Amino acid sequence: MGTLPDEKIRELKLKANEIRTWVIKMVYAAQSGHPGGALSAADILSVLYFHEMRVDPHNPEWDDRDRFVLSKGHASPAYYAALAMRGFFPIEELMKFRKLESFLQGHPSLMVPGVDMCTGSLGQGLSAAIGMALAGKMDGKGYRVYTILGDGEIEEGNIWEAAMTAATRKLDNLIAIVDRNMIQLDDFTDKMVALDPLEKKWNGFGWNVLSINGHDVVQIAHALDEAKKVKGMPTVIIAHTVKGKGVSYMENTAKYHGKPPQSEEEYMQALKELEEERRGI
Amino acid sequence: MNWEYESPRKAYGNTLIELGREREDIVVMDADLSTSTKTAMFGKEFPDRFFNVGLQEQNMMGIAAGLARSGKTVFASSFAVFATGRAYDQIRQSIAYPRLNVKIVATHGGVTVGEDGASHQMIEDVGLMTGLPNMRVIVPVDSNEVRSVIRFVASEDGPFYVRLTRTALPNLTDGEFEFGKGRVMRDGSDITIIAMGIEVSYSLLAAELLKKEGIDARVINMSTVKPIDRDIIIKAARETAGIITVEDHNIYNGLGSRVAEVLAEHQPARMRRHGMHDEFGRSGRWDILLEHYGLDDKGIAKVVSGFYKEVSK
């Protein structure tokens, strides 16, 4: 494991904080969107876009780029924020999220520079990622394919079809990250569908499984490194996270799965908390 | 009539092999039906470009999207019922919406699947696929046209749905195919039959029976169901007493509905839809089923004759 320099760790934490701040601003400006699952995935996106992935904002369709599929498409505000911060499009566009004049659709669309796959209907992103990974192998390319899945999302049968096929095809250039925030739209995941033992399930499906704290950028970066060492099988990182992470009243509740802050007070409180977090980094 | 019969599925398999030899970017997928859809023919020659994913139609369509997003021209095949019905949302979200270069070529469309029965007889697929933005829909009339159509869709960027039948089809054409154009297979001045796929040959036979009754029927092959050829429909509506559509598909949301839309908007005319009348099929030999549902030559002639009597009063 290459240890991350302290400055890099600080940078990744700051980027995650900035992503979260954008998420709040975007969904509040749009008066719609899904903050809960965007906030839980912010640290993962920070590490992917500011440390791990080889991408070129000036050439988003670069043949050799690493690919990313946000299978849990409703986390789009965090994704768009990461892309804009990385330079794929002007940051001002973020405030037009979900508005007719913008290319920033409610869920990821190929209209958005830097987006490799449109998603939104849950359960399909892993399949698309497999297609990209297969193409990479066929073409002898060294790129890797990353995808973030929601824990509620993996209730979809399509995910497990894909899970079996990725293992069958020995796709060691494919890394799935499950944002295990324990909550889906209606309720706690385990009240809806028994997902645990999640690590054992993926392992039983033929995947290399890593389990981490999905808010610890060092652990995230380390797991992504570890995944590269494993040959002949795909890797899944079960990232244990907190839904709504970073905004106290959004944490551990289904209430803000698909709702913006409900008042000016809530909005200001969220920004204040994130600002305080930023100062502590 | 002295027609030569040929399997459209084999024509598909052979054309895939030719394309595979010509182009490195051609990739073929199947979901455990490759010996039936004939994609196995491609797989045998190009194992590295053939992905049989097992019984996973949904996953297949998603993977096809990912391959296409990475520069591949992807053919994805299964039976019509599974390719479109089972994987509709994957086709919608991951292929049609991003307009990716995936050609869904489904075999076993319609009740002519035969003995397998209603569970396998897809009579809604043309409706499902024509309703999707970005999706273009072709139902080749014979094996010669299959070869042209497969080459055509491989040469055009973006998604297509191509519907093939299980049974052998008589070669009615020399394979000349013009996308978006219907084709008059038999001229006539009294009434017009617009048909797709296997029903074109039966409509031609029906026209011979109608001739004996003194009815001169025009028969149009409408291989491209979307975008549909408005001009040929409008012209037929102006020149003949009425239009009857014939399809091995539900009369709701199939060829008949697409033709009715054109007529209603551009040239109101008397018309009748003939096909599966909103009921699921049954098991039986395919030709016996066509007779049972009035979709063979005699059945079509009877419907056309009755309709002509109504409209020519």
Coordinates of C-alpha atoms in Angstrom, one line a residue:
Chain A
M1 CA 0.0 0.0 0.0
G2 CA 1.3 3.4 -1.0
T3 CA 0.5 5.6 2.0
L4 CA -1.2 8.8 1.0
P5 CA 0.7 12.0 1.9
D6 CA -1.1 14.1 4.5
E7 CA -1.7 16.9 2.0
K8 CA -3.4 14.5 -0.4
I9 CA -5.6 13.1 2.4
R10 CA -6.6 16.7 3.4
E11 CA -7.3 17.5 -0.3
L12 CA -9.6 14.5 -0.7
K13 CA -11.4 15.4 2.5
L14 CA -11.9 19.0 1.3
K15 CA -13.1 17.8 -2.1
A16 CA -15.6 15.5 -0.4
N17 CA -16.8 18.4 1.7
E18 CA -17.1 20.6 -1.4
I19 CA -19.1 17.9 -3.1
R20 CA -21.5 17.8 -0.2
T21 CA -21.8 21.5 -0.1
W22 CA -22.7 21.5 -3.8
V23 CA -25.2 18.7 -3.3
I24 CA -27.1 20.9 -0.8
K25 CA -26.9 23.9 -2.9
M26 CA -28.0 22.1 -6.0
V27 CA -31.0 20.2 -4.6
Y28 CA -32.1 23.4 -2.8
A29 CA -31.9 25.5 -5.9
A30 CA -33.7 22.8 -7.9
Q31 CA -36.2 22.2 -5.1
S32 CA -35.8 18.5 -6.0
G33 CA -33.3 15.8 -6.1
H34 CA -31.8 13.1 -3.8
P35 CA -29.4 14.5 -1.1
G36 CA -29.3 11.4 1.2
G37 CA -27.6 9.0 -1.1
A38 CA -25.5 11.7 -2.7
L39 CA -24.0 12.8 0.6
S40 CA -23.2 9.2 1.5
A41 CA -21.2 8.7 -1.7
A42 CA -19.3 12.0 -1.6
D43 CA -16.1 10.6 -0.1
I44 CA -16.0 7.7 -2.6
L45 CA -16.5 10.2 -5.5
S46 CA -13.8 12.4 -4.1
V47 CA -11.2 9.6 -4.1
L48 CA -12.3 8.3 -7.5
Y49 CA -12.1 11.7 -9.3
F50 CA -9.3 13.4 -7.4
H51 CA -7.0 10.4 -6.8
E52 CA -7.8 7.2 -8.5
M53 CA -9.2 7.5 -12.0
R54 CA -7.3 8.4 -15.1
V55 CA -9.5 10.8 -16.9
D56 CA -9.0 13.9 -19.1
P57 CA -11.5 16.7 -18.6
H58 CA -10.3 18.2 -21.9
N59 CA -10.9 15.0 -23.7
P60 CA -13.9 13.3 -22.0
E61 CA -14.1 10.6 -24.6
W62 CA -10.4 9.7 -24.5
D63 CA -10.2 6.0 -25.5
D64 CA -7.9 5.0 -22.7
R65 CA -9.7 6.7 -19.9
D66 CA -10.9 4.9 -16.8
R67 CA -14.7 4.5 -17.0
F68 CA -17.2 5.3 -14.3
V69 CA -20.9 4.3 -14.0
L70 CA -23.0 5.8 -11.3
S71 CA -25.4 2.9 -11.2
K72 CA -27.3 4.6 -8.3
G73 CA -28.1 7.4 -10.7
H74 CA -30.1 9.4 -8.2
A75 CA -26.8 10.4 -6.5
S76 CA -26.3 12.6 -9.6
P77 CA -25.8 15.9 -7.7
A78 CA -22.6 14.5 -6.1
Y79 CA -21.5 13.1 -9.4
Y80 CA -22.1 16.3 -11.3
A81 CA -20.3 18.3 -8.6
A82 CA -17.3 16.0 -8.8
L83 CA -17.2 16.3 -12.6
A84 CA -17.5 20.1 -12.6
M85 CA -14.9 20.4 -9.9
R86 CA -12.6 18.1 -11.9
G87 CA -13.1 20.5 -14.9
F88 CA -15.4 18.6 -17.2
F89 CA -17.8 21.6 -17.4
P90 CA -18.1 25.1 -15.8
I91 CA -19.0 25.0 -12.1
E92 CA -21.8 27.5 -12.6
E93 CA -23.8 24.9 -14.5
L94 CA -24.3 23.1 -11.2
M95 CA -26.9 25.6 -10.0
K96 CA -29.0 24.8 -13.1
F97 CA -29.3 21.1 -12.0
R98 CA -32.7 19.7 -13.1
K99 CA -33.7 22.8 -15.0
L100 CA -34.8 22.8 -18.6
E101 CA -32.0 25.1 -19.8
S102 CA -29.3 22.8 -18.5
F103 CA -27.8 19.5 -19.6
L104 CA -27.7 18.4 -16.0
Q105 CA -30.6 16.0 -16.1
G106 CA -32.2 14.7 -12.9
H107 CA -30.3 11.4 -13.5
P108 CA -27.0 11.0 -15.3
S109 CA -27.3 11.4 -19.1
L110 CA -24.9 11.2 -21.9
M111 CA -25.6 14.9 -22.5
V112 CA -23.3 15.6 -19.6
P113 CA -19.5 15.9 -20.4
G114 CA -17.7 13.2 -18.6
V115 CA -20.6 10.9 -18.1
D116 CA -19.9 7.4 -19.4
M117 CA -23.3 5.9 -19.0
C118 CA -26.8 7.1 -18.4
T119 CA -28.5 5.6 -15.4
G120 CA -31.5 6.2 -13.2
S121 CA -33.6 3.1 -13.5
L122 CA -31.8 1.1 -10.8
G123 CA -30.0 -2.2 -11.3
Q124 CA -28.6 -1.6 -14.8
G125 CA -25.3 0.2 -14.3
L126 CA -23.3 -2.9 -13.4
S127 CA -24.3 -4.5 -16.7
A128 CA -23.1 -1.5 -18.6
A129 CA -19.9 -1.5 -16.6
I130 CA -19.4 -5.2 -17.6
G131 CA -19.8 -4.2 -21.3
M132 CA -17.1 -1.6 -20.9
A133 CA -14.8 -3.9 -19.1
L134 CA -15.3 -6.6 -21.7
A135 CA -14.5 -4.1 -24.5
G136 CA -11.4 -3.0 -22.6
K137 CA -10.2 -6.6 -22.5
M138 CA -11.0 -7.3 -26.1
D139 CA -9.2 -4.2 -27.2
G140 CA -6.2 -4.8 -25.0
K141 CA -6.7 -1.6 -23.1
G142 CA -5.5 -1.1 -19.6
Y143 CA -8.4 1.1 -18.4
R144 CA -10.4 0.1 -15.4
V145 CA -14.2 0.4 -14.9
Y146 CA -15.6 1.7 -11.7
T147 CA -19.3 1.7 -10.6
I148 CA -21.1 2.8 -7.5
L149 CA -24.2 0.8 -6.6
G150 CA -26.7 1.7 -4.0
D151 CA -27.5 -0.9 -1.3
G152 CA -31.2 -0.5 -2.0
E153 CA -30.4 -0.8 -5.7
I154 CA -28.9 -4.3 -5.3
E155 CA -32.4 -5.6 -4.5
E156 CA -32.8 -5.5 -8.3
G157 CA -32.4 -9.0 -9.9
N158 CA -30.4 -7.5 -12.8
I159 CA -27.5 -6.8 -10.4
W160 CA -27.1 -10.4 -9.5
E161 CA -27.3 -11.5 -13.1
A162 CA -24.5 -9.1 -13.7
A163 CA -22.6 -10.2 -10.6
M164 CA -22.5 -13.8 -11.8
T165 CA -21.5 -12.8 -15.3
A166 CA -18.7 -10.5 -14.1
A167 CA -17.2 -13.4 -12.1
T168 CA -17.7 -15.8 -15.0
R169 CA -15.8 -13.5 -17.3
K170 CA -13.1 -12.9 -14.7
L171 CA -13.3 -9.2 -15.0
D172 CA -10.4 -8.0 -12.8
N173 CA -10.6 -4.6 -14.5
L174 CA -14.0 -4.0 -12.9
I175 CA -14.5 -2.6 -9.4
A176 CA -18.0 -2.2 -7.9
I177 CA -18.5 -0.1 -4.8
V178 CA -21.6 -0.6 -2.8
D179 CA -22.7 2.5 -0.9
R180 CA -24.0 0.6 2.1
N181 CA -25.9 3.4 3.8
M182 CA -28.6 1.1 5.1
I183 CA -31.5 3.2 3.9
Q184 CA -33.6 3.2 0.7
L185 CA -36.5 5.4 -0.3
D186 CA -39.2 4.0 1.9
D187 CA -37.3 2.6 4.9
F188 CA -34.2 0.8 6.3
T189 CA -33.0 -1.7 3.7
D190 CA -33.1 -4.6 6.1
K191 CA -36.8 -3.9 6.8
M192 CA -37.4 -4.2 3.1
V193 CA -35.1 -7.0 2.0
A194 CA -32.6 -8.9 4.0
L195 CA -29.3 -7.9 2.3
D196 CA -27.0 -9.3 4.9
P197 CA -24.6 -11.0 5.1
L198 CA -23.7 -8.8 2.2
E199 CA -20.0 -9.5 2.0
K200 CA -20.7 -13.3 2.0
K201 CA -23.3 -12.9 -0.8
W202 CA -20.8 -11.2 -3.1
N203 CA -18.1 -13.6 -2.2
G204 CA -20.5 -16.4 -3.0
F205 CA -21.1 -14.9 -6.4
G206 CA -17.4 -15.1 -7.1
W207 CA -16.2 -11.6 -6.3
N208 CA -13.2 -10.4 -4.3
V209 CA -14.8 -8.6 -1.4
L210 CA -13.3 -5.7 0.6
S211 CA -15.2 -4.1 3.5
I212 CA -14.4 -0.5 4.5
N213 CA -15.6 2.7 6.2
G214 CA -16.9 4.5 3.1
H215 CA -16.2 7.9 4.7
D216 CA -12.5 7.3 5.3
V217 CA -10.7 8.5 2.2
V218 CA -7.5 6.6 3.3
Q219 CA -9.5 3.3 3.5
I220 CA -11.2 4.0 0.2
A221 CA -7.9 4.7 -1.6
H222 CA -6.3 1.7 0.0
A223 CA -9.2 -0.6 -1.0
L224 CA -9.0 0.7 -4.6
D225 CA -5.3 -0.1 -4.6
E226 CA -5.9 -3.6 -3.1
A227 CA -8.4 -4.3 -5.9
K228 CA -5.7 -3.8 -8.5
K229 CA -3.7 -6.6 -7.1
V230 CA -6.4 -9.2 -7.5
K231 CA -6.3 -11.0 -10.8
G232 CA -8.9 -13.2 -12.4
M233 CA -11.9 -11.9 -10.5
P234 CA -13.9 -8.6 -10.1
T235 CA -13.7 -6.7 -6.8
V236 CA -16.5 -5.3 -4.8
I237 CA -15.9 -2.8 -2.1
I238 CA -18.6 -2.7 0.5
A239 CA -18.4 0.9 1.7
H240 CA -20.2 1.2 5.0
T241 CA -21.6 4.7 5.0
V242 CA -24.2 7.0 6.6
K243 CA -27.1 8.2 4.6
G244 CA -27.2 11.9 4.5
K245 CA -23.6 12.1 5.9
G246 CA -22.5 15.6 6.9
V247 CA -25.8 17.2 7.5
S248 CA -27.1 16.1 11.0
Y249 CA -30.8 16.2 10.3
M250 CA -30.4 14.2 7.1
E251 CA -28.3 11.4 8.7
N252 CA -29.7 8.0 9.2
T253 CA -33.2 8.8 7.9
A254 CA -35.1 8.0 4.8
K255 CA -36.8 11.4 5.0
Y256 CA -34.1 13.1 2.9
H257 CA -33.7 10.3 0.4
G258 CA -35.4 12.3 -2.3
K259 CA -36.1 15.7 -0.7
P260 CA -34.2 18.9 -0.5
P261 CA -33.9 20.9 2.7
Q262 CA -37.5 21.8 3.6
S263 CA -36.9 25.4 4.6
E264 CA -34.5 28.3 4.4
E265 CA -33.5 27.4 8.0
E266 CA -32.8 23.8 7.2
Y267 CA -30.8 25.0 4.2
M268 CA -28.7 27.4 6.1
Q269 CA -28.1 24.9 8.9
A270 CA -26.9 22.3 6.4
L271 CA -24.4 24.8 4.9
K272 CA -23.3 25.9 8.3
E273 CA -22.6 22.3 9.4
L274 CA -20.6 21.6 6.2
E275 CA -18.7 24.9 6.7
E276 CA -17.8 23.9 10.2
E277 CA -16.7 20.5 9.0
R278 CA -14.5 22.2 6.3
R279 CA -12.8 24.3 8.9
G280 CA -12.0 21.2 10.9
I281 CA -10.3 19.4 8.0
Chain B
M1 CA -46.8 -20.2 -56.3
N2 CA -43.3 -21.4 -57.1
W3 CA -41.5 -19.9 -54.1
E4 CA -38.2 -21.0 -52.7
Y5 CA -38.3 -21.2 -48.9
E6 CA -35.4 -20.3 -46.7
S7 CA -34.8 -19.9 -43.0
P8 CA -34.5 -16.2 -42.1
R9 CA -32.6 -17.2 -39.0
K10 CA -29.9 -18.9 -41.0
A11 CA -29.8 -16.0 -43.3
Y12 CA -29.2 -13.9 -40.2
G13 CA -26.5 -16.2 -38.9
N14 CA -24.7 -16.2 -42.2
T15 CA -24.8 -12.5 -42.6
L16 CA -23.4 -12.1 -39.1
I17 CA -20.4 -14.3 -40.1
E18 CA -19.8 -12.2 -43.2
L19 CA -20.0 -9.0 -41.2
G20 CA -17.7 -10.5 -38.6
R21 CA -15.1 -11.2 -41.3
E22 CA -15.4 -7.7 -42.7
R23 CA -15.4 -5.7 -39.5
E24 CA -13.6 -6.1 -36.2
D25 CA -16.1 -4.0 -34.3
I26 CA -18.9 -6.5 -34.8
V27 CA -19.8 -8.2 -31.5
V28 CA -22.7 -10.6 -31.0
M29 CA -24.6 -11.5 -27.8
D30 CA -27.2 -14.1 -27.0
A31 CA -29.0 -15.4 -23.9
D32 CA -28.9 -19.1 -24.1
L33 CA -30.8 -19.4 -27.3
S34 CA -27.9 -19.1 -29.8
T35 CA -28.6 -22.4 -31.5
S36 CA -32.2 -21.3 -32.2
T37 CA -31.4 -17.7 -33.1
K38 CA -28.4 -18.9 -35.1
T39 CA -26.0 -16.4 -33.5
A40 CA -24.1 -19.6 -32.5
M41 CA -22.9 -19.6 -36.2
F42 CA -21.0 -16.4 -35.5
G43 CA -19.8 -17.6 -32.1
K44 CA -18.2 -20.7 -33.6
E45 CA -16.1 -18.5 -36.0
F46 CA -15.5 -15.6 -33.6
P47 CA -15.5 -16.9 -30.1
D48 CA -13.7 -13.8 -28.8
R49 CA -16.4 -11.5 -30.1
F50 CA -19.4 -13.6 -29.0
F51 CA -20.9 -13.3 -25.6
N52 CA -23.5 -15.8 -24.6
V53 CA -24.5 -14.6 -21.2
G54 CA -26.8 -17.4 -20.3
L55 CA -30.4 -16.8 -19.2
Q56 CA -30.0 -13.1 -18.6
E57 CA -31.8 -11.0 -21.1
Q58 CA -31.8 -7.9 -18.9
N59 CA -28.1 -8.2 -18.2
M60 CA -27.4 -8.9 -21.9
M61 CA -29.0 -5.6 -22.9
G62 CA -27.1 -3.7 -20.3
I63 CA -23.8 -5.3 -21.3
A64 CA -24.6 -4.6 -25.0
A65 CA -25.0 -1.0 -24.0
G66 CA -21.6 -0.9 -22.3
L67 CA -20.0 -2.6 -25.3
A68 CA -21.6 -0.1 -27.7
R69 CA -20.5 2.8 -25.5
S70 CA -17.0 1.5 -25.9
G71 CA -17.1 1.5 -29.7
K72 CA -18.5 -1.9 -30.6
T73 CA -21.4 -2.5 -33.0
V74 CA -23.4 -5.0 -31.0
F75 CA -26.0 -7.5 -32.2
A76 CA -28.1 -8.8 -29.3
S77 CA -30.4 -11.7 -29.9
S78 CA -33.1 -13.8 -28.2
F79 CA -36.6 -14.8 -28.9
A80 CA -38.8 -11.7 -29.5
V81 CA -40.8 -12.3 -26.3
F82 CA -37.7 -12.3 -24.1
A83 CA -35.6 -9.8 -26.0
T84 CA -38.3 -7.1 -25.8
G85 CA -40.6 -8.1 -23.0
R86 CA -38.2 -9.4 -20.5
A87 CA -35.6 -6.7 -21.1
Y88 CA -37.9 -3.7 -22.0
D89 CA -36.6 -1.4 -19.3
Q90 CA -33.0 -2.2 -20.1
I91 CA -33.6 -1.4 -23.7
R92 CA -35.4 1.8 -22.8
Q93 CA -32.9 3.1 -20.3
S94 CA -29.6 1.8 -21.4
I95 CA -30.0 1.5 -25.2
A96 CA -32.7 3.7 -26.6
Y97 CA -32.3 6.8 -24.4
P98 CA -28.5 7.1 -24.9
R99 CA -29.1 6.0 -28.5
L100 CA -26.3 3.4 -28.4
N101 CA -25.2 1.3 -31.3
V102 CA -27.1 -1.9 -30.4
K103 CA -29.1 -4.0 -32.9
I104 CA -31.7 -6.1 -31.2
V105 CA -32.4 -8.9 -33.6
A106 CA -35.2 -11.1 -32.2
T107 CA -36.3 -14.3 -33.7
H108 CA -39.5 -16.2 -33.0
G109 CA -41.9 -13.2 -33.4
G110 CA -45.6 -13.9 -33.5
V111 CA -47.9 -16.9 -33.1
T112 CA -45.9 -18.8 -35.8
V113 CA -43.6 -19.8 -33.0
G114 CA -46.2 -22.6 -32.9
E115 CA -46.1 -25.5 -30.4
D116 CA -44.4 -23.6 -27.6
G117 CA -47.6 -21.7 -27.1
A118 CA -48.6 -18.3 -25.8
S119 CA -45.8 -17.9 -23.4
H120 CA -43.3 -17.9 -26.3
Q121 CA -45.5 -16.2 -29.0
M122 CA -44.7 -12.6 -28.9
I123 CA -47.5 -10.4 -30.3
E124 CA -46.7 -7.1 -28.6
D125 CA -43.1 -6.5 -29.5
V126 CA -43.6 -4.2 -32.5
G127 CA -45.8 -2.0 -30.2
L128 CA -43.2 -2.0 -27.5
M129 CA -40.3 -1.1 -29.8
T130 CA -42.1 1.4 -32.0
G131 CA -43.1 3.3 -28.9
L132 CA -39.5 3.9 -27.9
P133 CA -37.9 7.2 -29.0
N134 CA -34.7 6.6 -31.1
M135 CA -35.7 3.0 -31.9
R136 CA -36.2 2.0 -35.5
V137 CA -38.2 -1.1 -36.3
I138 CA -37.8 -3.5 -39.2
V139 CA -39.7 -6.7 -40.0
P140 CA -38.0 -8.3 -43.0
V141 CA -40.3 -10.0 -45.4
D142 CA -38.0 -12.8 -46.5
S143 CA -34.5 -14.2 -46.1
N144 CA -33.1 -12.1 -49.0
E145 CA -34.3 -9.0 -47.2
V146 CA -32.9 -10.3 -43.9
R147 CA -29.4 -10.2 -45.4
S148 CA -29.9 -6.6 -46.7
V149 CA -31.5 -5.5 -43.5
I150 CA -28.8 -6.9 -41.2
R151 CA -26.1 -5.3 -43.4
F152 CA -28.1 -2.0 -43.3
V153 CA -28.5 -1.9 -39.5
A154 CA -24.8 -2.7 -39.1
S155 CA -23.9 0.3 -41.3
E156 CA -26.2 2.7 -39.5
D157 CA -25.3 4.1 -36.1
G158 CA -27.8 3.7 -33.3
P159 CA -30.4 1.3 -32.1
F160 CA -32.7 -0.9 -34.3
Y161 CA -35.2 -3.6 -33.6
V162 CA -35.3 -6.3 -36.2
R163 CA -38.1 -9.0 -35.9
L164 CA -37.6 -12.4 -37.5
T165 CA -39.9 -15.4 -37.6
R166 CA -39.1 -18.9 -36.6
T167 CA -40.4 -20.5 -39.8
A168 CA -38.9 -20.6 -43.2
L169 CA -40.1 -17.9 -45.5
P170 CA -40.6 -17.8 -49.2
N171 CA -38.1 -15.5 -50.9
L172 CA -40.4 -12.9 -52.5
T173 CA -37.8 -10.3 -53.1
D174 CA -34.3 -10.1 -54.6
G175 CA -33.2 -8.5 -51.3
E176 CA -33.4 -5.0 -52.5
F177 CA -34.2 -3.0 -49.3
E178 CA -34.8 0.7 -48.9
F179 CA -35.1 1.8 -45.3
G180 CA -38.4 3.6 -44.5
K181 CA -40.0 2.5 -47.7
G182 CA -42.9 0.2 -48.2
R183 CA -43.0 -1.8 -51.4
V184 CA -45.9 -2.7 -53.7
M185 CA -45.5 -6.5 -54.2
R186 CA -48.6 -6.7 -56.3
D187 CA -50.5 -3.8 -57.8
G188 CA -54.3 -3.6 -57.6
S189 CA -56.9 -1.0 -57.8
D190 CA -59.8 -2.2 -55.7
I191 CA -58.4 -2.6 -52.2
T192 CA -55.0 -2.5 -50.5
I193 CA -53.5 -5.1 -48.1
I194 CA -50.6 -3.8 -46.1
A195 CA -48.7 -6.6 -44.4
M196 CA -45.5 -7.3 -42.6
G197 CA -43.2 -10.3 -42.3
I198 CA -44.7 -13.7 -42.9
E199 CA -48.1 -12.3 -43.7
V200 CA -46.9 -10.7 -46.9
S201 CA -46.7 -14.0 -48.7
Y202 CA -50.1 -15.1 -47.4
S203 CA -51.5 -11.8 -48.5
L204 CA -50.2 -12.4 -52.0
L205 CA -51.8 -15.8 -52.0
A206 CA -55.0 -14.2 -50.7
A207 CA -54.9 -11.7 -53.6
E208 CA -54.9 -14.6 -56.0
L209 CA -58.0 -16.0 -54.3
L210 CA -59.6 -12.5 -54.3
K211 CA -58.9 -12.2 -58.1
K212 CA -61.2 -15.1 -58.6
E213 CA -64.0 -13.2 -56.8
G214 CA -63.2 -10.2 -59.1
I215 CA -61.4 -8.2 -56.4
D216 CA -58.2 -6.6 -57.5
A217 CA -56.1 -6.3 -54.4
R218 CA -52.9 -4.3 -54.0
V219 CA -50.4 -5.9 -51.6
I220 CA -47.8 -3.8 -49.9
N221 CA -44.8 -5.1 -47.9
M222 CA -44.2 -2.7 -45.0
S223 CA -40.8 -4.0 -43.8
T224 CA -40.0 -0.8 -42.0
V225 CA -42.6 -0.3 -39.4
K226 CA -40.9 2.7 -37.9
P227 CA -40.4 5.2 -39.5
I228 CA -43.3 4.1 -41.6
D229 CA -43.7 5.0 -45.2
R230 CA -46.5 7.6 -45.2
D231 CA -46.6 8.2 -48.9
I232 CA -47.3 4.7 -49.9
I233 CA -50.1 4.5 -47.4
I234 CA -51.7 7.8 -48.5
K235 CA -51.4 6.8 -52.1
A236 CA -53.1 3.5 -51.5
A237 CA -55.8 5.2 -49.6
R238 CA -56.5 7.6 -52.5
E239 CA -56.4 5.0 -55.2
T240 CA -58.2 2.1 -53.6
A241 CA -61.5 1.7 -51.7
G242 CA -59.9 0.8 -48.4
I243 CA -56.9 -0.5 -46.5
I244 CA -56.6 -3.7 -44.5
T245 CA -53.5 -4.4 -42.5
V246 CA -52.4 -8.0 -41.8
E247 CA -49.8 -9.0 -39.2
D248 CA -48.7 -11.9 -37.1
H249 CA -49.0 -9.5 -34.1
N250 CA -51.7 -8.1 -31.9
I251 CA -53.9 -5.7 -33.8
Y252 CA -53.3 -3.2 -31.0
N253 CA -50.1 -1.3 -31.3
G254 CA -48.7 -3.2 -34.2
L255 CA -48.5 -2.5 -37.9
G256 CA -52.3 -1.8 -38.1
S257 CA -52.1 0.9 -35.5
R258 CA -49.1 2.6 -37.2
V259 CA -51.0 2.6 -40.5
A260 CA -54.2 3.9 -38.8
E261 CA -52.2 6.8 -37.4
V262 CA -51.0 7.8 -40.8
L263 CA -54.5 7.5 -42.3
A264 CA -56.2 9.4 -39.4
E265 CA -53.7 12.3 -39.7
H266 CA -53.2 12.5 -43.4
Q267 CA -55.8 10.7 -45.5
P268 CA -58.8 9.5 -43.6
A269 CA -60.0 6.3 -45.2
R270 CA -61.9 3.1 -44.4
M271 CA -59.5 0.6 -42.9
R272 CA -59.5 -2.7 -41.0
R273 CA -56.9 -4.3 -38.9
H274 CA -56.4 -8.0 -39.1
G275 CA -54.0 -10.0 -36.9
M276 CA -54.3 -11.4 -33.5
H277 CA -57.4 -9.9 -32.1
D278 CA -56.2 -9.1 -28.7
E279 CA -55.9 -12.6 -27.5
F280 CA -53.0 -14.8 -26.6
G281 CA -52.2 -17.6 -29.0
R282 CA -52.4 -21.4 -28.4
S283 CA -50.1 -24.3 -29.0
G284 CA -50.2 -25.9 -32.4
R285 CA -48.3 -26.3 -35.6
W286 CA -47.5 -22.9 -37.0
D287 CA -49.5 -23.3 -40.3
I288 CA -52.5 -24.7 -38.5
L289 CA -52.4 -21.8 -36.1
L290 CA -52.3 -19.3 -39.1
E291 CA -55.4 -21.1 -40.4
H292 CA -57.1 -21.1 -37.0
Y293 CA -56.6 -17.3 -36.6
G294 CA -57.5 -16.5 -40.2
L295 CA -54.0 -15.4 -41.0
D296 CA -53.4 -17.8 -43.9
D297 CA -54.4 -17.0 -47.5
K298 CA -58.0 -18.2 -47.1
G299 CA -58.5 -16.4 -43.8
I300 CA -57.1 -13.2 -45.2
A301 CA -59.1 -13.4 -48.4
K302 CA -62.3 -13.9 -46.4
V303 CA -61.7 -10.8 -44.2
V304 CA -60.7 -8.7 -47.2
S305 CA -63.7 -9.9 -49.2
G306 CA -66.1 -9.0 -46.4
F307 CA -64.4 -5.6 -45.9
Y308 CA -64.4 -4.9 -49.6
K309 CA -68.2 -5.6 -49.8
E310 CA -68.7 -3.0 -47.0
V311 CA -66.5 -0.3 -48.5
S312 CA -67.6 -0.7 -52.1
K313 CA -71.3 -0.3 -51.5

